[in-house]
mmCIF file of C-alpha atoms and ligand atoms in Angstrom:
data_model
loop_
_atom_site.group_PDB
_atom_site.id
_atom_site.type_symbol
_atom_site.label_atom_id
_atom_site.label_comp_id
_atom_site.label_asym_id
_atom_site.label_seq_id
_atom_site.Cartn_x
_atom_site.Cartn_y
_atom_site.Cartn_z
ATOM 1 C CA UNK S 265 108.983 104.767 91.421
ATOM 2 C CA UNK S 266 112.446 104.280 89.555
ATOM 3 C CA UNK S 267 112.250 107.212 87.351
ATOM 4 C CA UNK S 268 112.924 105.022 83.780
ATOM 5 C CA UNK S 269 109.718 103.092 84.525
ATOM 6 C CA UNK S 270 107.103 103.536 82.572
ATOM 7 C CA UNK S 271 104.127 102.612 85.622
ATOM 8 C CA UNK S 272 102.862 104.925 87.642
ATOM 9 C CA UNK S 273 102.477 103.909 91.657
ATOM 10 C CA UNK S 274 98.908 103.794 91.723
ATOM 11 C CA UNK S 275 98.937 100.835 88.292
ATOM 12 C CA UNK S 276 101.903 98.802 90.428
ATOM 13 C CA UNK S 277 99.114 98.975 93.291
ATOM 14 C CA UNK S 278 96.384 97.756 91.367
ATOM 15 C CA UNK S 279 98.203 95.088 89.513
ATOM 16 C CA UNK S 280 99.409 93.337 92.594
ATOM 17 C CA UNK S 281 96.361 93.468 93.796
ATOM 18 C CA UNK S 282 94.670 91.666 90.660
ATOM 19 C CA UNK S 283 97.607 89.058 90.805
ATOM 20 C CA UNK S 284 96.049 85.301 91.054
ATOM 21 C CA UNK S 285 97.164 81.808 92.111
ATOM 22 C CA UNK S 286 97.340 80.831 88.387
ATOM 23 C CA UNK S 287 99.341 83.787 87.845
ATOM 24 C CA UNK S 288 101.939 83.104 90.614
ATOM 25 C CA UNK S 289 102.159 79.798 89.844
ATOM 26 C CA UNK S 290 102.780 80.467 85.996
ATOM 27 C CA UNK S 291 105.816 82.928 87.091
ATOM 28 C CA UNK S 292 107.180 80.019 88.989
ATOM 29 C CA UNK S 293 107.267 77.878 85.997
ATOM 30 C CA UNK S 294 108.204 80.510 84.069
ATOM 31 C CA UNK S 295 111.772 80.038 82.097
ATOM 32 C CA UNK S 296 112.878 83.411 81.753
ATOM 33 C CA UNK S 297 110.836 85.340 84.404
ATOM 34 C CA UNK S 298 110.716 88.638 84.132
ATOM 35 C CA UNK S 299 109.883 92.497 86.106
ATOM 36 C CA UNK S 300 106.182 91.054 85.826
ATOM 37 C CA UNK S 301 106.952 87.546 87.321
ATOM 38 C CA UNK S 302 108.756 89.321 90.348
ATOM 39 C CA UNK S 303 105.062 91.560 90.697
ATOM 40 C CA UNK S 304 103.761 88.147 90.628
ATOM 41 C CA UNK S 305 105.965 86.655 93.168
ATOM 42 C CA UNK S 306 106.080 89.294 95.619
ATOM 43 C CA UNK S 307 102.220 90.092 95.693
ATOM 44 C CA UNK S 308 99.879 88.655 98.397
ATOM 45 C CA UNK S 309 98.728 86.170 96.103
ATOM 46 C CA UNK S 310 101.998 84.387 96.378
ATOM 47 C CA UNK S 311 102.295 83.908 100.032
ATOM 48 C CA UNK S 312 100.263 80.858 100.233
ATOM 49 C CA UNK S 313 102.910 79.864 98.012
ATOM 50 C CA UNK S 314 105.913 80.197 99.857
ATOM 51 C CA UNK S 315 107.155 76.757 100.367
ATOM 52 C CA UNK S 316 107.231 76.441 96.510
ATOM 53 C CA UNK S 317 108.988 80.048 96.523
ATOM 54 C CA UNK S 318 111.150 78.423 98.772
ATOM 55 C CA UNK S 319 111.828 75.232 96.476
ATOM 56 C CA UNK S 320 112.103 77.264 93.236
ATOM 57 C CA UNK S 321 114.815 79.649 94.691
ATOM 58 C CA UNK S 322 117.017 77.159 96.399
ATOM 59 C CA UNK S 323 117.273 75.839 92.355
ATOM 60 C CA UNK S 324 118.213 78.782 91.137
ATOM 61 C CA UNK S 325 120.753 79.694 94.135
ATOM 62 C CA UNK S 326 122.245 76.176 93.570
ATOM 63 C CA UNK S 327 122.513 76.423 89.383
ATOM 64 C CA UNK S 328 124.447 79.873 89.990
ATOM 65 C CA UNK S 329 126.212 79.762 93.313
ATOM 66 C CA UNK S 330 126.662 75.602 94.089
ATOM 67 C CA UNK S 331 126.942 75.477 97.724
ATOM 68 C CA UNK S 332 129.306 78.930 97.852
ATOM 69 C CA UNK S 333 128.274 81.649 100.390
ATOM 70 C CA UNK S 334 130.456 84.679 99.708
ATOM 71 C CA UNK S 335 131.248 86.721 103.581
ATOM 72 C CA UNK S 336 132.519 89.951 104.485
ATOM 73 C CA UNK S 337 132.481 92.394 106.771
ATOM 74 C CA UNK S 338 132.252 95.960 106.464
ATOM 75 C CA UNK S 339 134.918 98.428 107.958
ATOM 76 C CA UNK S 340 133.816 101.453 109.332
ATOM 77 C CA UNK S 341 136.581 103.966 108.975
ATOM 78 C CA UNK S 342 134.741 107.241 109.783
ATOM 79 C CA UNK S 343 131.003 108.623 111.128
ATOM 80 C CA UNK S 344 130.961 112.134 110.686
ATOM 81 C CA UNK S 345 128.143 113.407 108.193
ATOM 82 C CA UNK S 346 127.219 116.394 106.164
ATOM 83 C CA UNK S 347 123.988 114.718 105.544
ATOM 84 C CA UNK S 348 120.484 114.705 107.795
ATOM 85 C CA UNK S 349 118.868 111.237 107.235
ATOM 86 C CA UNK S 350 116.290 110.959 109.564
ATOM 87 C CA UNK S 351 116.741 107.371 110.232
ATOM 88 C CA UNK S 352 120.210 107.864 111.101
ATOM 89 C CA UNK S 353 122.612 108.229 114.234
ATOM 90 C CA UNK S 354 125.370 109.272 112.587
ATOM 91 C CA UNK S 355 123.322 112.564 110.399
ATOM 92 C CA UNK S 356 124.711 115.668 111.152
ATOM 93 C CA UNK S 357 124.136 117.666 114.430
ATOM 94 C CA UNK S 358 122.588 114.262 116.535
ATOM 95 C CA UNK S 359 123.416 114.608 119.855
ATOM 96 C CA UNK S 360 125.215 112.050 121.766
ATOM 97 C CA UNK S 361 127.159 110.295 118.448
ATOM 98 C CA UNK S 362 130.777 110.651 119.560
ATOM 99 C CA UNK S 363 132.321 111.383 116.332
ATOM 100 C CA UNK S 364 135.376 109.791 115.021
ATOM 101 C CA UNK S 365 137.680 109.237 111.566
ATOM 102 C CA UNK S 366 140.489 106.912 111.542
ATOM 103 C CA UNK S 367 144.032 107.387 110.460
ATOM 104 C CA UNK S 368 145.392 105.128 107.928
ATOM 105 C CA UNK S 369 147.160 103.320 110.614
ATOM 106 C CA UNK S 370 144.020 103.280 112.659
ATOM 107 C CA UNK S 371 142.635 101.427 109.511
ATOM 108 C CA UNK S 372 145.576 99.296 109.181
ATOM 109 C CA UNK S 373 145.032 97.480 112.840
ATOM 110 C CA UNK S 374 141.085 97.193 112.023
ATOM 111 C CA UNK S 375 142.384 95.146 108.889
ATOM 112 C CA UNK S 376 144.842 93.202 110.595
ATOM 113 C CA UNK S 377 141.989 92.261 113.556
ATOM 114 C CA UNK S 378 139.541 91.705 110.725
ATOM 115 C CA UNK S 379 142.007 89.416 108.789
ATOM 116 C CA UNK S 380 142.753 87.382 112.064
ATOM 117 C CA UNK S 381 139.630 86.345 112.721
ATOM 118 C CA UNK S 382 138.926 84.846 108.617
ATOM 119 C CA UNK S 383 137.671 87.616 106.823
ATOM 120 C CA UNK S 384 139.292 88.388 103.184
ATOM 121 C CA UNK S 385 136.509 90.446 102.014
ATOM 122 C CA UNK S 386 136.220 94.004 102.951
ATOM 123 C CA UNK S 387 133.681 96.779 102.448
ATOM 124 C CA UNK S 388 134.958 100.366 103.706
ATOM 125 C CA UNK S 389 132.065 102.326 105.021
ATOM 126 C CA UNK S 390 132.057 105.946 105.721
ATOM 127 C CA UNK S 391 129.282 109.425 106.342
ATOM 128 C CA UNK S 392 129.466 111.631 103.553
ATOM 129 C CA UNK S 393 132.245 113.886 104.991
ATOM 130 C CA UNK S 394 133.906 115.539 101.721
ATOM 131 C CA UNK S 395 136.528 117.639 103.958
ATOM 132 C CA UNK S 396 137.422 114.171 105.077
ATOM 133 C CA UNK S 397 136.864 111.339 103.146
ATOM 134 C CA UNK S 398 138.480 112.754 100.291
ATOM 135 C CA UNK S 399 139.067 110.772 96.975
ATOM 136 C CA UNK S 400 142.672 110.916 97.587
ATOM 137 C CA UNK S 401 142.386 109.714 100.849
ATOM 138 C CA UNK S 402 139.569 106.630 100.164
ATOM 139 C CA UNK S 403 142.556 105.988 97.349
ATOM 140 C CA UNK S 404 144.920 105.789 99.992
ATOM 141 C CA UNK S 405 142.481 103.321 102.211
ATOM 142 C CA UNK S 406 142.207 101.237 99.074
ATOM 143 C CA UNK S 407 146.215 100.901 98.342
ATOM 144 C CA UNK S 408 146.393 99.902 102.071
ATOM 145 C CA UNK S 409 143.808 97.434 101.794
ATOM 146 C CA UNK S 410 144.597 96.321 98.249
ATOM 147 C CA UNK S 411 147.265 93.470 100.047
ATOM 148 C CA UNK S 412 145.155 92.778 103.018
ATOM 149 C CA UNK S 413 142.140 91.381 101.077
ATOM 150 C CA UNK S 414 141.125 89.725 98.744
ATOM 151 C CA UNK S 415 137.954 91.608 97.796
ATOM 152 C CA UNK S 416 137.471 95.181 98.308
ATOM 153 C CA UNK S 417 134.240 97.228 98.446
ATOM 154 C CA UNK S 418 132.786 100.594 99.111
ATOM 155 C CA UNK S 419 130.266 102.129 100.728
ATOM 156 C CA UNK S 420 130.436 105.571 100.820
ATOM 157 C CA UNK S 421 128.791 109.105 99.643
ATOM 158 C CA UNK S 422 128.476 108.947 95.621
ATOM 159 C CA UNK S 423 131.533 109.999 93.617
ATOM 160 C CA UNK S 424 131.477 111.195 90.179
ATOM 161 C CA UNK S 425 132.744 108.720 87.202
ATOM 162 C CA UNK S 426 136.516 109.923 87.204
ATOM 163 C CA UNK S 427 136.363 109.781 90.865
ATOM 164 C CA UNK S 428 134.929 105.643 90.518
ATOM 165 C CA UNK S 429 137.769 105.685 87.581
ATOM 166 C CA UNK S 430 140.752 106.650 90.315
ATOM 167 C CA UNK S 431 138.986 104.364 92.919
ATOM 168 C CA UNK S 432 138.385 101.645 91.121
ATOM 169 C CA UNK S 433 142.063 101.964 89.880
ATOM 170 C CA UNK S 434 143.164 102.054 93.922
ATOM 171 C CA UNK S 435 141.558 98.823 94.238
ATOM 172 C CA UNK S 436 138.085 98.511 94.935
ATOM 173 C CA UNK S 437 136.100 96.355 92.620
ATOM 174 C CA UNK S 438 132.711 96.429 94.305
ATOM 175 C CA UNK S 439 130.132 99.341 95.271
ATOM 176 C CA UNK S 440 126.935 99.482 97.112
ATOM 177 C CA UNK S 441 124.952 102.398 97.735
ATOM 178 C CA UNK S 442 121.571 102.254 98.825
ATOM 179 C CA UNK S 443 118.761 104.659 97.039
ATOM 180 C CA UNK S 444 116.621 104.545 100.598
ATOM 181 C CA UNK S 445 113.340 104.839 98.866
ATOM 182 C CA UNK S 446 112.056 105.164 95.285
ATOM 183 C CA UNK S 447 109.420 107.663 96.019
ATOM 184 C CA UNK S 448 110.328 110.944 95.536
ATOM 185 C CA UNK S 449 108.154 112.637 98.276
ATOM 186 C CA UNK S 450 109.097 110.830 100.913
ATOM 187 C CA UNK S 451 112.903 111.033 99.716
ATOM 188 C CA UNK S 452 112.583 114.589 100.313
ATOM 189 C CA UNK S 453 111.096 114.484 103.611
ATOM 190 C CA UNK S 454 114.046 111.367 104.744
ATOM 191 C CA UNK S 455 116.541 113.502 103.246
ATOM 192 C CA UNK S 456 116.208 116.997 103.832
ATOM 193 C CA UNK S 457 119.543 118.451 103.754
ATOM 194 C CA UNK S 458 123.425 117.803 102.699
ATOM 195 C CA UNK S 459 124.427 116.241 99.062
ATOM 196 C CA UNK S 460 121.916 113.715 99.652
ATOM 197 C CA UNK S 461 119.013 115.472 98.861
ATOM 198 C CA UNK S 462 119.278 115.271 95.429
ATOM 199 C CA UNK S 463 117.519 112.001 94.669
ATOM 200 C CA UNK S 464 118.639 111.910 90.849
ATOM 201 C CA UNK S 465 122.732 112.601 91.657
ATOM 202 C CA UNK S 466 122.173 109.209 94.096
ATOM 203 C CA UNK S 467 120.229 107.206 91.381
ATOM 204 C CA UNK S 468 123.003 107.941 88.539
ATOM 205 C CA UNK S 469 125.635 106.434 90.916
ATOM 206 C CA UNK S 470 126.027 102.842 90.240
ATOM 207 C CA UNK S 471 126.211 103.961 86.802
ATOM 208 C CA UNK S 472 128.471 106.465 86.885
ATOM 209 C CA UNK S 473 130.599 103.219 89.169
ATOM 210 C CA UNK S 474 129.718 100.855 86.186
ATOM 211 C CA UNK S 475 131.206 103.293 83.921
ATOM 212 C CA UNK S 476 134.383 103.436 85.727
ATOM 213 C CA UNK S 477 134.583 99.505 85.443
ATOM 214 C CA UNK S 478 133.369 98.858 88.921
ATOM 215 C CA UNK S 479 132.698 94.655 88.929
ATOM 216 C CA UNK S 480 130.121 94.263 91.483
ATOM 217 C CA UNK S 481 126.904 96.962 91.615
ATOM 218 C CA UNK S 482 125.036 96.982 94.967
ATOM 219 C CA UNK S 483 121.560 98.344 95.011
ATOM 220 C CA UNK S 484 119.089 98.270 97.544
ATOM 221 C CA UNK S 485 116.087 100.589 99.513
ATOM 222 C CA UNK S 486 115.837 100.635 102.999
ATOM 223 C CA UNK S 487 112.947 98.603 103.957
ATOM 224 C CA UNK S 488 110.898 100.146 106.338
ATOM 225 C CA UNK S 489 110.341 103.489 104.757
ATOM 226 C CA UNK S 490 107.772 103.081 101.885
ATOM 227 C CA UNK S 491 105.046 100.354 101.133
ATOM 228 C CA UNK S 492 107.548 97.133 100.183
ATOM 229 C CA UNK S 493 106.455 95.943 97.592
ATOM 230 C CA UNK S 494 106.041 98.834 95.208
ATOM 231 C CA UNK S 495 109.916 100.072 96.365
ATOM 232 C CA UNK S 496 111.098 96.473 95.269
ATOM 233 C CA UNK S 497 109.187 97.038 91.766
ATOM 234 C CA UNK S 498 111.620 100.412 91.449
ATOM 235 C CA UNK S 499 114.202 98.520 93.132
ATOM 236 C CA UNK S 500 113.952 95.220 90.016
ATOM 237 C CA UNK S 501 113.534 98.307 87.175
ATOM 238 C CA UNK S 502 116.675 99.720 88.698
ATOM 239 C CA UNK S 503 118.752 96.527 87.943
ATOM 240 C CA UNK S 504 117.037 95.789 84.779
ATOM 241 C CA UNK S 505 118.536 99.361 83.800
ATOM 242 C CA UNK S 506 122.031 98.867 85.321
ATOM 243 C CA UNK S 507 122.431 95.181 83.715
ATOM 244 C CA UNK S 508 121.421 96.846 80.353
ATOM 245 C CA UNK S 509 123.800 99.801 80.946
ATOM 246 C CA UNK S 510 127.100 97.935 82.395
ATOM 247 C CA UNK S 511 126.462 94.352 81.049
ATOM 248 C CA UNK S 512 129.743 93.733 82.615
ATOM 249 C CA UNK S 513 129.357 94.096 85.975
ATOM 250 C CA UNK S 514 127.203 92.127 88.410
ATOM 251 C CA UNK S 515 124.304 93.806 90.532
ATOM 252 C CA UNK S 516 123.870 93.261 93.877
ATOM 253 C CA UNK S 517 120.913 93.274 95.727
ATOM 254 C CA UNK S 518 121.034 94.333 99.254
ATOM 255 C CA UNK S 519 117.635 94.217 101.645
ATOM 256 C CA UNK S 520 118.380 96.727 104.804
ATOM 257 C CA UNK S 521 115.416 96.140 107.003
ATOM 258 C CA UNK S 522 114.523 98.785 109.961
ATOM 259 C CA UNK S 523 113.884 96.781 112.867
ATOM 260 C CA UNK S 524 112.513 98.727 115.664
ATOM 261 C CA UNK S 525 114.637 99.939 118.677
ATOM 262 C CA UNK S 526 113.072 101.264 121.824
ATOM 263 C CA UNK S 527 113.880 105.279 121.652
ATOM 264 C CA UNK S 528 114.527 104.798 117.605
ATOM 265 C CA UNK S 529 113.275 105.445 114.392
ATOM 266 C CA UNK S 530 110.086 104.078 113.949
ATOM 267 C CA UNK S 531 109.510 102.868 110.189
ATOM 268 C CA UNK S 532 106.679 104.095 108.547
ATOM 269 C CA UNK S 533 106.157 100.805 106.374
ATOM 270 C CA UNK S 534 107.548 98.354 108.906
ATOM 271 C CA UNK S 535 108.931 95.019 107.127
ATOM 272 C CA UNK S 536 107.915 91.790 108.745
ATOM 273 C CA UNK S 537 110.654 88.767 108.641
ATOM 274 C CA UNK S 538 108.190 86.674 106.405
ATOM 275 C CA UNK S 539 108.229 89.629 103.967
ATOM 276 C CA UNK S 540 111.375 89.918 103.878
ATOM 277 C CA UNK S 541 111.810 86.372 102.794
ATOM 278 C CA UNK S 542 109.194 86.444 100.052
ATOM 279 C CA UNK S 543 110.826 89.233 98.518
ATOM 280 C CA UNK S 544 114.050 87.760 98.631
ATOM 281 C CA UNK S 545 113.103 84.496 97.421
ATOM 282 C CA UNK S 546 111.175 86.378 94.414
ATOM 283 C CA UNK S 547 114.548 88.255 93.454
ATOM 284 C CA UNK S 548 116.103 84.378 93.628
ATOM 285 C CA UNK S 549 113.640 83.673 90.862
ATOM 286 C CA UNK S 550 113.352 86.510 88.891
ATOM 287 C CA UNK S 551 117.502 87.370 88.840
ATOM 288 C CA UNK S 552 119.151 83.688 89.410
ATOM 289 C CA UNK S 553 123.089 85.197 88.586
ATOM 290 C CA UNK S 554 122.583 88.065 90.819
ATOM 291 C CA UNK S 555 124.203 88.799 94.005
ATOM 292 C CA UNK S 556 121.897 89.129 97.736
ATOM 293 C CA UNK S 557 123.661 90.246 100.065
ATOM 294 C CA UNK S 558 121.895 89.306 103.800
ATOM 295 C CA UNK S 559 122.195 91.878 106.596
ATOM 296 C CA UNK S 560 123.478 91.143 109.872
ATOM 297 C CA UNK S 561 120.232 93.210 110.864
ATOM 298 C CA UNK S 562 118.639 90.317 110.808
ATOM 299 C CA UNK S 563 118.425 87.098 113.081
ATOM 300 C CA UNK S 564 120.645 84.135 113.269
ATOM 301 C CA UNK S 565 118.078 81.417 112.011
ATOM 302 C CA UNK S 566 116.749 83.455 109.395
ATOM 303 C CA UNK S 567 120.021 83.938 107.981
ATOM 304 C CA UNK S 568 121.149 80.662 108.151
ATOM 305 C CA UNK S 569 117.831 79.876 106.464
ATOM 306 C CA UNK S 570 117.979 81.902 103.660
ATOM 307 C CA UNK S 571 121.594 81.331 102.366
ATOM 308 C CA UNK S 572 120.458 78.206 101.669
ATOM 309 C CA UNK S 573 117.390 79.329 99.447
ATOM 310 C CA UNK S 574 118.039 83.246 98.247
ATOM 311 C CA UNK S 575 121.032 84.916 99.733
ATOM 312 C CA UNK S 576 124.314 84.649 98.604
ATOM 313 C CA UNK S 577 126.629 86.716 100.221
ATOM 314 C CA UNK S 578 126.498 87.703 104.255
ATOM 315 C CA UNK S 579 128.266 89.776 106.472
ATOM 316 C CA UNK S 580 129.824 88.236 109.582
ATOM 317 C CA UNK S 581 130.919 89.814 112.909
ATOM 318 C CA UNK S 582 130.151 93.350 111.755
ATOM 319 C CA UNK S 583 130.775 96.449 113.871
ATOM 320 C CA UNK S 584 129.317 99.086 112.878
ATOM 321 C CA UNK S 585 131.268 101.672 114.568
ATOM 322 C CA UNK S 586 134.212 103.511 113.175
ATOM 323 C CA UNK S 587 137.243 101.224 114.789
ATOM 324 C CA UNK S 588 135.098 99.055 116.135
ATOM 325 C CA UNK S 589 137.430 95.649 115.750
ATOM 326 C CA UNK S 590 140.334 96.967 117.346
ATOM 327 C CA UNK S 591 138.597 97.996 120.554
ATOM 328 C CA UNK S 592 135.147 99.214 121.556
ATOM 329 C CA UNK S 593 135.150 102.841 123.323
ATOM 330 C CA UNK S 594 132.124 102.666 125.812
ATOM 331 C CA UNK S 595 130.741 105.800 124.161
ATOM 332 C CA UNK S 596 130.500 104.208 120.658
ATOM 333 C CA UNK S 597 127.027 104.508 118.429
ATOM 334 C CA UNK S 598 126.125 101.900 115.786
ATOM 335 C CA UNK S 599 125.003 102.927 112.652
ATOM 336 C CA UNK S 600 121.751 100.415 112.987
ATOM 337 C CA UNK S 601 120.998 97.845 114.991
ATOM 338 C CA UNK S 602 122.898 94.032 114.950
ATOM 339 C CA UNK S 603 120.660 90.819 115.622
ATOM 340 C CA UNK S 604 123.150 88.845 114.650
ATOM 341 C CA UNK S 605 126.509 89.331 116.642
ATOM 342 C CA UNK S 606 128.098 85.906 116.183
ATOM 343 C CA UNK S 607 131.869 86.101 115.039
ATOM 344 C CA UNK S 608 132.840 85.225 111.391
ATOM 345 C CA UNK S 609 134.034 81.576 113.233
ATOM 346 C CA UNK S 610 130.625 80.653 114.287
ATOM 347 C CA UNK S 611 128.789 82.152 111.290
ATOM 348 C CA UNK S 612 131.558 79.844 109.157
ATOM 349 C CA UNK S 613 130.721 77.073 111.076
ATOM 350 C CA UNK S 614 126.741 77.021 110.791
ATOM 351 C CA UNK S 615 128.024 77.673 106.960
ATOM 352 C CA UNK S 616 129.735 74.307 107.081
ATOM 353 C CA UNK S 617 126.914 73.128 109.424
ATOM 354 C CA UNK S 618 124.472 73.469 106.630
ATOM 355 C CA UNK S 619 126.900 71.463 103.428
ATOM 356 C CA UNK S 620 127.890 74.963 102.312
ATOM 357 C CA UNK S 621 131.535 76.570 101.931
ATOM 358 C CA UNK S 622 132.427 79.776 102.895
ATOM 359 C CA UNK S 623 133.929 82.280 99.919
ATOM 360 C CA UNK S 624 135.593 85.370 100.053
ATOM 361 C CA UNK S 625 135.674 86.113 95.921
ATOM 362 C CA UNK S 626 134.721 83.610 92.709
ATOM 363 C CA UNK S 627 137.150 85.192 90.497
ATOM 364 C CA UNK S 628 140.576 87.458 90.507
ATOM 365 C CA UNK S 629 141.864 90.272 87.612
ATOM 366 C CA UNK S 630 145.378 89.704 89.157
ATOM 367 C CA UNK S 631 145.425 86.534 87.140
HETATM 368 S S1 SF4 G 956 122.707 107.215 106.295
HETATM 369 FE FE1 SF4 G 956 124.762 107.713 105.577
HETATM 370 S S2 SF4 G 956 124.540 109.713 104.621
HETATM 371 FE FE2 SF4 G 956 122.736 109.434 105.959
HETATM 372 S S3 SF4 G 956 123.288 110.372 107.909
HETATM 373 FE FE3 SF4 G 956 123.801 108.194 108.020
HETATM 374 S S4 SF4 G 956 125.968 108.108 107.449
HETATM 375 FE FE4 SF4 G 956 125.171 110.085 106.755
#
């Protein structure tokens, strides 16, 4: 569980499991819901109940967000690792990754192919490589992307606070970094060697970002690795902490799912699509003015369903391969698995399609 919380696995368990109609249809009506609302929403007892889910989340997305769905796209700009992820093609030492880091003018012509097609929101995704992706040089990738786009985010291994302080001042304003899983145990056995074995220096690091006056907090556990519903009670304490902490900033709620590859890794806890979509629709509820992000792990429909009930942000045309926009090298790995590989045109369309408006930011600190 998220280490501040003051229930124990085995209580989280056994409260979902007492949760009853009248109780999931009290957090629905609920004006302020709260961390025991989302229990209520995401337990069993509430998926009879997901057409109201449905109803009650598409009111809260449309109070906060109107008909706004905020896109990016991330930008790979290097894949080798010091880390050992087990669910991961790009840990250290896996044979058959071919291994590459791009040159700021490598970078550059990603940009400039990600800019032509309609994308002005950028997150920069790297491995944990500190021999590489120095702070100096992410600085230097966020000066050169500073005039490209409008929004700029990272995603790469945590940083301490003066490190956020110089990055944030190079000109990212978001951050996202996934915990994986809640659970300490099975952290371990995911993570077994490199920086990102300690569970706690991970947890501190939106934090540590919020400190440094990072806007835009991104939080999320890989589903697929532990039991879903108990992760996404850790994953709801987590935010309550952060919003407390850096009432500033925004949190951001990501929902990486797993989906199984033949010759992958196989999830432990896999995540089925209709989960997925109560436990989105439950964060709707529970935190209206927050940001969820949908993956482009997931299908086409679904995610042209759920931007109009949870999600508010989605990636478009991703490539998830360092260099990846500029040209594809036939011996490229993706981090994960795409199920969605429409370009940002057609995934603005089927925005328009549905009454909504493609956004790339709702607010600028140049003005
Ligand atoms: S998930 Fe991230 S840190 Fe882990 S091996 Fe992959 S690139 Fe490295």
């Amino acid at each position: 569980m998220f280490p501040l919380l003051k229930y124990r696995e085995e209580e989280v368990e056994s409260f979902l499991a007492r949760v009853t109609d009248a109780d999931v249809r009290a957090s629905l009506d609920a004006a302020r819901p709260d961390w025991f609302d989302l229990l209520n929403l995401i337990s069993p007892a509430a998926r009879p109940r997901l057409a109201e889910l449905r109803r009650a989340a598409q009111l809260a997305r449309r109070r906060h967000y109107g008909r706004t769905v905020s896109v990016y796209a991330p930008l790979y700009i290097g894949n080798t690792c010091v880390n050992a992820c087990r669910y991961c093609d790009f840990r250290r030492g896996h044979v058959g990754t071919a291994r590459r880091n791009l040159t700021l003018d490598e970078i550059r012509a990603e940009a400039e192919v990600l800019r032509s097609s309609g994308i002005d929101s950028v997150l920069v995704v790297a491995g944990e490589d500190p021999q590489v992706n120095t702070v100096d040089h992410l600085a230097d990738v966020g000066r050169l992307l500073k005039p490209l786009f409008a929004y700029r985010a990272l995603e790469v291994a945590p940083q301490t606070e003066d490190a956020y302080r110089a990055l944030f001042a190079a000109g990212y304003e978001g951050l996202t970094c996934f915990q994986e899983t809640y659970d300490r145990t099975l952290y371990r056995e995911m993570h077994p060697a490199g920086p990102k074995a300690d569970y706690d220096w991970r947890l501190g690091t939106q934090l540590r970002a919020g400190r440094a006056g990072f806007r835009t907090l991104g939080c999320a556990f890989l589903l697929g690795l532990g039991p879903w519903r108990r992760e996404a009670a850790s994953l709801a304490a987590h935010a309550y902490h952060l919003m407390r902490e850096c009432y500033e900033a925004k949190v951001q709620f990501a929902f990486p799912r797993i989906c199984r590859v033949d010759g992958g890794f196989v999830p432990p806890c896999e995540v089925g699509e209709d989960d997925l979509e109560q436990m989105m629709l439950a964060f709707r509820i529970v935190f209206p003015s927050c940001g969820l992000t949908v993956s482009t792990r997931e299908a086409p429909a679904f995610r042209d369903r759920i931007v109009l009930t949870a999600a508010d942000n989605m990636s478009a045309g991703s490539r998830v391969t360092p260099g990846g926009y500029a040209a594809v090298h036939a011996d490229d790995t993706a981090q994960f698995t795409l199920s969605d590989g429409r370009p940002p045109a057609e995934v603005f369309a089927a925005i328009r399609a549905h009454g909504q408006e493609a956004v790339f930011k709702t607010w600028d600190n140049r003005i």
